[in-house]
Coordinates of C-alpha atoms and ligand atoms in Angstrom, one line a residue:
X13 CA -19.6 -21.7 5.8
X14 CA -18.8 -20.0 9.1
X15 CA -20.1 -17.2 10.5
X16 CA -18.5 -14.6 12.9
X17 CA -20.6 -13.7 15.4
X18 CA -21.0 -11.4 19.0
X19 CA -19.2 -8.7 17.1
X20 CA -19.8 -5.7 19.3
X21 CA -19.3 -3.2 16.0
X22 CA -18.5 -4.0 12.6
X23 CA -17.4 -1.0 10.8
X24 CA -18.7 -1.8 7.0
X25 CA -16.5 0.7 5.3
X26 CA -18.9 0.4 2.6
X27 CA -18.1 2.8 -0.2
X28 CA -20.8 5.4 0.0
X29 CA -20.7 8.8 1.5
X30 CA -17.9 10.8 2.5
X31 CA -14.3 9.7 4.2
X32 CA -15.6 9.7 7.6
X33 CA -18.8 7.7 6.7
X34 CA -18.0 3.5 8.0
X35 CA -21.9 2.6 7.8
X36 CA -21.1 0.9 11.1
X37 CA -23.7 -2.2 12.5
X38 CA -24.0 -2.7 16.1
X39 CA -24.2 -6.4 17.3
X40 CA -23.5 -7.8 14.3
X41 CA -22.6 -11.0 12.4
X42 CA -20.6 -11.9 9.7
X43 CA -21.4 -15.1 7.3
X44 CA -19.2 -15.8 4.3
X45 CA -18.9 -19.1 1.7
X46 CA -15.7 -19.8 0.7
X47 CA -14.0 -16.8 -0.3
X48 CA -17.1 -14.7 -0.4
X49 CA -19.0 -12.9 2.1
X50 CA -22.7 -14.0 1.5
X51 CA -24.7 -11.8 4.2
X52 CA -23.5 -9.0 6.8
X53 CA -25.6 -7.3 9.3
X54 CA -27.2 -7.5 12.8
X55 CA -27.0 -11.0 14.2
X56 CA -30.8 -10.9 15.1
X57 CA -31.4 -10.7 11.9
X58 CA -29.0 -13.7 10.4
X59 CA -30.7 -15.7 8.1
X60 CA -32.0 -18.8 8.4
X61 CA -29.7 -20.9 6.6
X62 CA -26.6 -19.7 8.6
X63 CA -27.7 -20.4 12.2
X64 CA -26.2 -23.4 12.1
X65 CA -23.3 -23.2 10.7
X66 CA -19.9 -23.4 12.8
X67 CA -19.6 -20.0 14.9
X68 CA -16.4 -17.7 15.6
X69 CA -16.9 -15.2 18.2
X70 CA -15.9 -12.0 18.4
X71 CA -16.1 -11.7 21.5
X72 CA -18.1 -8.2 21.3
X73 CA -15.0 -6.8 19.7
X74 CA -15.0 -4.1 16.8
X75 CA -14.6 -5.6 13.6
X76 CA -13.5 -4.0 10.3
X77 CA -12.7 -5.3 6.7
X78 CA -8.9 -6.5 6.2
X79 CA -6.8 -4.0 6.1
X80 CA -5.6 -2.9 2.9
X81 CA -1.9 -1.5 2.4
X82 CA -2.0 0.4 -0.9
X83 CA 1.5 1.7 -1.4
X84 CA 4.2 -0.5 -0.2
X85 CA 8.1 -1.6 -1.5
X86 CA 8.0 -5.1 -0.3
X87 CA 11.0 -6.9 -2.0
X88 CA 14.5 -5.9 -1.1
X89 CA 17.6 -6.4 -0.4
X90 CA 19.8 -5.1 2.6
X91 CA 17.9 -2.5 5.1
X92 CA 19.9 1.3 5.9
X93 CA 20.7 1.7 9.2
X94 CA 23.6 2.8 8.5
X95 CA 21.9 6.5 7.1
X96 CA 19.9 6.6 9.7
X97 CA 22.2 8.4 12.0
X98 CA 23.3 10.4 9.5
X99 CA 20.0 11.9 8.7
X100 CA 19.0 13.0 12.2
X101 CA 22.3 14.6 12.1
X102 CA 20.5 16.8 9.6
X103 CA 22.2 15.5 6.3
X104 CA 19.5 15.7 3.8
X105 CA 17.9 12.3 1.9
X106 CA 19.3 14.2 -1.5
X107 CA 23.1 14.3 -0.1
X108 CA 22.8 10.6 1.3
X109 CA 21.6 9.8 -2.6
X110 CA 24.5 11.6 -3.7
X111 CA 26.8 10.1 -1.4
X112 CA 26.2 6.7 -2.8
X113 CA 23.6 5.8 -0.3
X114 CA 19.6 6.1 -0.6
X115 CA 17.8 3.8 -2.8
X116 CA 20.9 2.9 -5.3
X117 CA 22.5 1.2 -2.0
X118 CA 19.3 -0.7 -2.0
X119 CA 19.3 -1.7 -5.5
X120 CA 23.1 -3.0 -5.1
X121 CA 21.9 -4.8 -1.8
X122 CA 18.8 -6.1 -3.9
X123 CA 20.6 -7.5 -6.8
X124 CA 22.5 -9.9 -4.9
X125 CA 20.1 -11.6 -3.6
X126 CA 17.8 -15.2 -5.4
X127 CA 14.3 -15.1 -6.3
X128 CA 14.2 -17.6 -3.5
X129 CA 15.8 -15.4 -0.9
X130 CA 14.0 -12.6 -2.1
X131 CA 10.6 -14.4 -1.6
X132 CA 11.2 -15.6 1.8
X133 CA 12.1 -12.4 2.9
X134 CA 8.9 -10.7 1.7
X135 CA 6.7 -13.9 3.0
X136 CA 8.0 -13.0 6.5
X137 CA 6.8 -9.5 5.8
X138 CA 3.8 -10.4 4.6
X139 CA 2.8 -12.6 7.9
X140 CA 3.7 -10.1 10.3
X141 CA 1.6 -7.7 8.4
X142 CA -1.4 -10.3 8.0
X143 CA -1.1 -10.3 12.3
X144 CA -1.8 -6.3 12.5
X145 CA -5.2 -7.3 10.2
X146 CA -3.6 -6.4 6.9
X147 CA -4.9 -8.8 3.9
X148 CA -4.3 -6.7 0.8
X149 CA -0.7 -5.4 -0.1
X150 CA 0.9 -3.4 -2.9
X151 CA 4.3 -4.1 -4.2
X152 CA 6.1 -2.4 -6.0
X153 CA 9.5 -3.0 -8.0
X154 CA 12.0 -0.4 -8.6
X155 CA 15.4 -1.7 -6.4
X156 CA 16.3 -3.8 -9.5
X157 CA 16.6 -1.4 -12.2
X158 CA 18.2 -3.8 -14.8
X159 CA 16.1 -5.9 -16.7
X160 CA 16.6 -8.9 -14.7
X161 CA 16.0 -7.8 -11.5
X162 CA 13.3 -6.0 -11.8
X163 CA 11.6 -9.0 -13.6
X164 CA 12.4 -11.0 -10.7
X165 CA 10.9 -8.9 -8.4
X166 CA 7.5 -8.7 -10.2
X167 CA 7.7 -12.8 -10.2
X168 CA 8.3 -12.5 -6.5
X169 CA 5.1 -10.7 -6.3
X170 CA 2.8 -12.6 -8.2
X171 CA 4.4 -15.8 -6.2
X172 CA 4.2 -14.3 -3.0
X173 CA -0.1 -13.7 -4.1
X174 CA -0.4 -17.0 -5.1
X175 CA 1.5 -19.1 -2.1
X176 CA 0.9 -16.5 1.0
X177 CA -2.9 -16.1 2.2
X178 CA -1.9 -12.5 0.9
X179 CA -4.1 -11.0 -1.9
X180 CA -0.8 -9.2 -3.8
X181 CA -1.4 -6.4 -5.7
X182 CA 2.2 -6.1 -8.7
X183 CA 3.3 -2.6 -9.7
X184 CA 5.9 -1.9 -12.0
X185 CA 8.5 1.0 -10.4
X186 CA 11.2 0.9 -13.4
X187 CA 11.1 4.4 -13.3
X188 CA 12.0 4.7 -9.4
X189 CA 15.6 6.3 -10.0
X190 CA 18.3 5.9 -13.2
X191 CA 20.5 3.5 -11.6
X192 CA 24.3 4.1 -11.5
X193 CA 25.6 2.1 -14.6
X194 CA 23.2 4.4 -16.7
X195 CA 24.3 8.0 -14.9
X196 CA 24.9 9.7 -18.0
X197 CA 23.0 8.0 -19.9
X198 CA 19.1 8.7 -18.8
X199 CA 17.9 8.4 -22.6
X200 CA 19.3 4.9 -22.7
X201 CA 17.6 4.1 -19.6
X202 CA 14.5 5.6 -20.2
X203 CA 14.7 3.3 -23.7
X204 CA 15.1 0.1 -21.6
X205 CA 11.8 1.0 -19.3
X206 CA 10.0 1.4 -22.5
X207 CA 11.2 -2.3 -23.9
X208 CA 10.0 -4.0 -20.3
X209 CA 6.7 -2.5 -20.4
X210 CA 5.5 -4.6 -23.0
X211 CA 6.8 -7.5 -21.6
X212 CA 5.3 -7.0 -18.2
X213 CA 2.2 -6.1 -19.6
X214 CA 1.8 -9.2 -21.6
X215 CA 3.1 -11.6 -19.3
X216 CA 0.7 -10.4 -16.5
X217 CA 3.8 -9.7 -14.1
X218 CA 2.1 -6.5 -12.9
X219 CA -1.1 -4.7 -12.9
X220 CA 0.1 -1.3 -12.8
X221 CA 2.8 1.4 -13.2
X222 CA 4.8 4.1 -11.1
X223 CA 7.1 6.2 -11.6
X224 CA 8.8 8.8 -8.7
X225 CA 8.9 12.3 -10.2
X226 CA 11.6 14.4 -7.7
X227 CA 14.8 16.0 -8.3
X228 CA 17.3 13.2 -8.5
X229 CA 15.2 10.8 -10.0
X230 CA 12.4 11.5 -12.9
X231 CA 11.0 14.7 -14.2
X232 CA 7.0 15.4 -15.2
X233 CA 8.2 14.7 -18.8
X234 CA 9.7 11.9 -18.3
X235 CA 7.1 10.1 -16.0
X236 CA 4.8 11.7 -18.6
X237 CA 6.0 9.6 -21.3
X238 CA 6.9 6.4 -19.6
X239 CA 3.5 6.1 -17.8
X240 CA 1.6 7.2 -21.1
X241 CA 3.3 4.3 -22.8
X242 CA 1.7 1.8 -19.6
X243 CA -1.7 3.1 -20.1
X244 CA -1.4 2.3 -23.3
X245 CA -0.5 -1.5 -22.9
X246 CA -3.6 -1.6 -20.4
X247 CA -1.6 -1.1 -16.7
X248 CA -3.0 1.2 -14.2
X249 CA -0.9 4.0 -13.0
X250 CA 0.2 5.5 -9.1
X251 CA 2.6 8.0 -9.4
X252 CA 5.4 9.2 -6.8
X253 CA 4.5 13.0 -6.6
X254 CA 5.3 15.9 -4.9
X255 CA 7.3 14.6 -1.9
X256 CA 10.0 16.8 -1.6
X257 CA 8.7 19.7 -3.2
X258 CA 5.7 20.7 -5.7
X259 CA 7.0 19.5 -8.9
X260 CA 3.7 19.1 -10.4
X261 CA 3.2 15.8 -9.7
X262 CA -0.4 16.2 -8.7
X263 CA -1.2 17.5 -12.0
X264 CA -0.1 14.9 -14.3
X265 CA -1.4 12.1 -12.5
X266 CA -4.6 13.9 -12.7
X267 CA -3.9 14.3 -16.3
X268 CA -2.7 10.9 -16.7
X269 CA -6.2 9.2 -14.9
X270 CA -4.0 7.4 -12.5
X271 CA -5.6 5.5 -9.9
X272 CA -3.6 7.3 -7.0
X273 CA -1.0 10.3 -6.6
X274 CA 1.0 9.4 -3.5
X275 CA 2.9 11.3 -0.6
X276 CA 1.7 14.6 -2.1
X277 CA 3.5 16.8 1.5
X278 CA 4.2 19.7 -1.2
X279 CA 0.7 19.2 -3.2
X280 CA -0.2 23.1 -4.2
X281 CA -4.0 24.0 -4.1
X282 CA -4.1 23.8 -8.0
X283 CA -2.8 20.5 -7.7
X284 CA -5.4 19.6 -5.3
X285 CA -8.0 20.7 -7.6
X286 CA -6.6 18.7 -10.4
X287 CA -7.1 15.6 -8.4
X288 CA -10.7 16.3 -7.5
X289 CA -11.9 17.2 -10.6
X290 CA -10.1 13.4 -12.0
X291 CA -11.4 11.2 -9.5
X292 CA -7.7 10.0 -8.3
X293 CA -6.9 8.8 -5.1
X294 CA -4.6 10.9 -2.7
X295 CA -2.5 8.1 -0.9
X296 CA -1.1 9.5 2.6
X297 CA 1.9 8.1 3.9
X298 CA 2.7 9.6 7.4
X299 CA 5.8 7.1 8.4
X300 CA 7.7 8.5 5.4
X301 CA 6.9 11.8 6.2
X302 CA 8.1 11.3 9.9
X303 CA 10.7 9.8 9.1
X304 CA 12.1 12.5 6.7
X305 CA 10.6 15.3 9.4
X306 CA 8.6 16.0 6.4
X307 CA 5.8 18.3 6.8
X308 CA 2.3 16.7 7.0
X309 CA 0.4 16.1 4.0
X310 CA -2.6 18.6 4.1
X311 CA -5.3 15.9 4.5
X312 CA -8.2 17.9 5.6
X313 CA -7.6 20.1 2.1
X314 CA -7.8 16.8 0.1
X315 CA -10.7 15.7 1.9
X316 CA -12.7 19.3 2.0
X317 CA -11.3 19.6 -1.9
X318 CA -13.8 16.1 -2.2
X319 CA -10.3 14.1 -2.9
X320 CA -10.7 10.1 -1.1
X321 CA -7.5 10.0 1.0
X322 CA -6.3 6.4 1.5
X323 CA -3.8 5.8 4.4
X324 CA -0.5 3.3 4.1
X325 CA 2.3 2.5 5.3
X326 CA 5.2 3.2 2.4
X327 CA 6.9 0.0 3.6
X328 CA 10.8 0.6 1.9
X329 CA 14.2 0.1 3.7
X330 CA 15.1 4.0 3.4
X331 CA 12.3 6.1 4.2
X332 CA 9.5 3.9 5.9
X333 CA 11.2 0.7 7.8
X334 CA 8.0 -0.3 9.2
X335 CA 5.1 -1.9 8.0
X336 CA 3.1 -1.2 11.0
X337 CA -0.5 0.4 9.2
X338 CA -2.1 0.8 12.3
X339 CA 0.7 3.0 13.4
X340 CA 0.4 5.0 9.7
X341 CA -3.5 5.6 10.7
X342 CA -2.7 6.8 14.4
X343 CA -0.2 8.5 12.4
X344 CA -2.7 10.4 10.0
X345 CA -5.5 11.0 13.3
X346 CA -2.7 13.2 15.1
X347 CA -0.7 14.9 12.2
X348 CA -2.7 14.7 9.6
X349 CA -5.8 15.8 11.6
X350 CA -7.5 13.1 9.5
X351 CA -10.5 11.3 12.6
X352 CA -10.4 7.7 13.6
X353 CA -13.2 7.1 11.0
X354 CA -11.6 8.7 8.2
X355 CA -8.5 7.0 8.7
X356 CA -10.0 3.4 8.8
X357 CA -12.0 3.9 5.7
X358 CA -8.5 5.3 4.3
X359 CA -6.6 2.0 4.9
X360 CA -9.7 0.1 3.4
X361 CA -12.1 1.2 0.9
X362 CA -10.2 4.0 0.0
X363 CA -6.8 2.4 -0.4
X364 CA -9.2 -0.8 -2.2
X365 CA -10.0 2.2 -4.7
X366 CA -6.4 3.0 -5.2
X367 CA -5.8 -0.1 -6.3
X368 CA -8.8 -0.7 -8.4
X369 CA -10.2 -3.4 -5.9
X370 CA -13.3 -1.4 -4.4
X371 CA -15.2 -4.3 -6.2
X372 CA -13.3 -7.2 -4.1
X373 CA -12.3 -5.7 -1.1
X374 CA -12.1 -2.7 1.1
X375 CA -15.4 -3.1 2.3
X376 CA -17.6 -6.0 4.6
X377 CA -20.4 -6.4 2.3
X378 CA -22.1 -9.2 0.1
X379 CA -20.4 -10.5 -2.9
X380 CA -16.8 -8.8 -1.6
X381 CA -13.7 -11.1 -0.5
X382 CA -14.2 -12.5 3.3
X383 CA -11.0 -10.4 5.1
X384 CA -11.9 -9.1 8.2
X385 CA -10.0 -8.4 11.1
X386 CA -10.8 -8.7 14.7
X387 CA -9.4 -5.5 16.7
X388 CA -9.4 -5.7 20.4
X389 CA -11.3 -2.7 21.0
X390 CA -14.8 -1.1 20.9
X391 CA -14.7 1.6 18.4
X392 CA -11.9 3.0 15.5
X393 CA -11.5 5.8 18.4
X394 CA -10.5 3.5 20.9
X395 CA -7.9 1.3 18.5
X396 CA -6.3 3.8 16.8
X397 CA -5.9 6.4 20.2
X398 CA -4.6 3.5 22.3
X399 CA -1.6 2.3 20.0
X400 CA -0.6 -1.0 20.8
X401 CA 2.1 -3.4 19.3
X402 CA -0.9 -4.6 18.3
X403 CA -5.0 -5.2 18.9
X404 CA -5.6 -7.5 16.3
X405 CA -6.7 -10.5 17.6
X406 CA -7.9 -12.8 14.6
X407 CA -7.1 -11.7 10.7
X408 CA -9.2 -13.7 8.1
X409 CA -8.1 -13.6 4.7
X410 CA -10.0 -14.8 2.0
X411 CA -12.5 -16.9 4.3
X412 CA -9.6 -18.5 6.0
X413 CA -7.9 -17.6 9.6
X414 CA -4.7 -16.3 8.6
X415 CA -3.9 -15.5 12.1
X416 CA -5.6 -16.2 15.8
X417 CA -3.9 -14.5 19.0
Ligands
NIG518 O1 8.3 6.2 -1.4 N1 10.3 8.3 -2.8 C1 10.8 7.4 -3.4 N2 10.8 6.1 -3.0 C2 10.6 5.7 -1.7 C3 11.8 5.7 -0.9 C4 12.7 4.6 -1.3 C5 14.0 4.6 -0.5 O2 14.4 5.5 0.1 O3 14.6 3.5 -0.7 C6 9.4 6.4 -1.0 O4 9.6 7.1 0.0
FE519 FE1 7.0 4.9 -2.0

């Protein structure tokens, strides 16, 4: 039963109030059993039957709840370097796709490669994101695309949750893009997402569903009906939306009671409404959008319109080849205009909301999961204005270190 003490701040996160709102505790201690946080507040005041427990100090740090990464495309194949040129050279994502390259050069890179190898890759991943304080990841499939790979990936997940001090969270991306063999043929492939669903959802291999609504890949009507046939069988639903133009992605996800509409850069104000009025999640992802010299996702409309904006990192080879989050939330503080504080609680209870976790993690309070990380600075102004490789000094998932400096 440890507790961390001489934490200078700990930043609760805890769910009520508005985006910027951390419920922060000055000189504060942390005692957990297990997996489980059992008390959280100022160390003065730490009861009696955890004074004696074995201390960690914090060494009057700032201290927030693990980090949670709520949008991410952890397993695959390859990376795209090779486009990367290319696209500063002004060629378009669209033309790269319909040069050959984009994601389908991903799923061919993907598709070569073991659940083994596929698993150690993500694992490595996976610790280097556990040393920035991250402790809760969404995955998502989608660079399989045939029934075989794509089931592979969602076992990758749930084996990379069980054997990595990662908490995993699976999501099911058939519909990412119609993948070449079935150019042509969308009806056919549309029929195959419908004949996996079932089996995903009954084998437990994810806990939710996504589909990316653009031109080039899936329209509302499609997404529409693939999604409606996951909420049927019980999965949650994120959707891809609006990223390259309003397509009315905003609206159906709104329509659809999906946990979270992500990327969102060409949301329209009635779009924006629709989310409010549903309770979904917007889910900002600032590398992607500087990456494709995107323009910035209107954050402070989301958060005026009353819509929770969590913050993550879009982790994917093409457009987000970084899993850096605290560079996503410096990210979201200077283009986004989103503060320090509403950043941090974006990338924790927020992004826990996304994902349906807000009751297990997100937050530093009694009864949630024990992740915390340790961040080598005073206050979520000073971290996340003073970008560093990185300030996290210890990341504790699940009541266990994970990872000391
Ligand atoms: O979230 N928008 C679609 N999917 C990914 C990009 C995937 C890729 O380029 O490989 C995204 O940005
Ligand atoms: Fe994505």
């Amino acid at each position: 039963m440890p507790v961390l003490a001489n934490i200078g701040l700990l930043a609760t996160c805890a769910g009520p109030g508005g985006q910027g709102e951390l419920h922060p505790v000055p000189r504060a201690a942390v005692a957990w059993e297990g997996e489980t946080i059992g008390w959280a507040g100022p160390e003065a005041d730490l009861p009696a039957r955890w004074r004696a427990e074995e201390r960690w100090d914090a060494g009057g740090r700032l201290v927030i709840p693990g980090l949670v990464d709520c949008h991410t495309h952890l397993c695959f194949g390859g990376w795209r370097a090779d486009e990367f040129a290319d696209r500063i050279r002004g060629v378009g994502y669209l033309e790269i796709a319909r040069r050959g390259g984009g994601i389908a050069s991903t799923v061919a890179r993907t598709r070569e490669l073991s659940e083994e190898a596929l698993f150690a890759r993500a694992a490595g991943f996976l610790e280097e994101m556990g040393k920035l304080g991250v402790t809760t990841v969404e995955a998502k499939s989608g660079y399989g695309l045939d029934r075989e790979t794509e089931l592979r990936l969602l076992r990758v997940h749930r084996r990379l949750h069980r054997e990595t001090p990662m908490r995993v969270v699976s999501t099911y991306l058939g519909a990412h893009l119609v993948p070449p063999e079935h150019v042509g043929q969308r009806e056919e492939y549309l029929r195959l997402v419908e004949e996996l669903l079932p089996l995903v959802a009954r084998e437990r291999l994810a806990d939710a569903a996504d589909a990316y609504v653009d031109e080039g890949a899936f329209s509302v009507a499609e997404a529409r009906r693939l999604l409606s046939r996951a909420r049927a069988l019980g999965l949650d639903l994120h959707l891809h939306a609006d990223q390259h133009g309003d397509r009315g992605g905003a609206a159906l996800a709104a329509e659809l009671g999906a946990r979270s509409a992500d990327h969102l850069e060409f949301v329209s104000a009635s779009g924006i409404a629709a989310l409010a009025a549903a309770g979904t999640v917007a889910v900002s992802l600032p590398i992607a959008a500087l990456y494709l010299a995107t323009p910035p996702l209107p954050a402070r409309s989301l958060v005026e319109a009353g819509v929770p904006v969590a913050v993550s990192t879009d982790f994917n080879p093409g457009t987000a080849p970084s899993y850096h989050l605290p560079l996503a939330l410096t990210l979201a503080c200077t283009v986004q205009r989103l503060t320090p504080a509403e950043a941090l609680k974006g990338a924790t209870q927020v992004a826990a909301r996304a994902l349906g976790l807000e009751a297990v993690c997100g937050s530093v309070e009694a009864g949630k999961s024990a992740d915390l990380a340790v961040i080598d600075a005073a206050t979520p102004d000073e971290w996340l204005y003073h970008l560093r490789p990185n300030a996290c000094v210890l990341t504790v998932a699940g009541g266990r270190a994970a990872w000391r400096a």
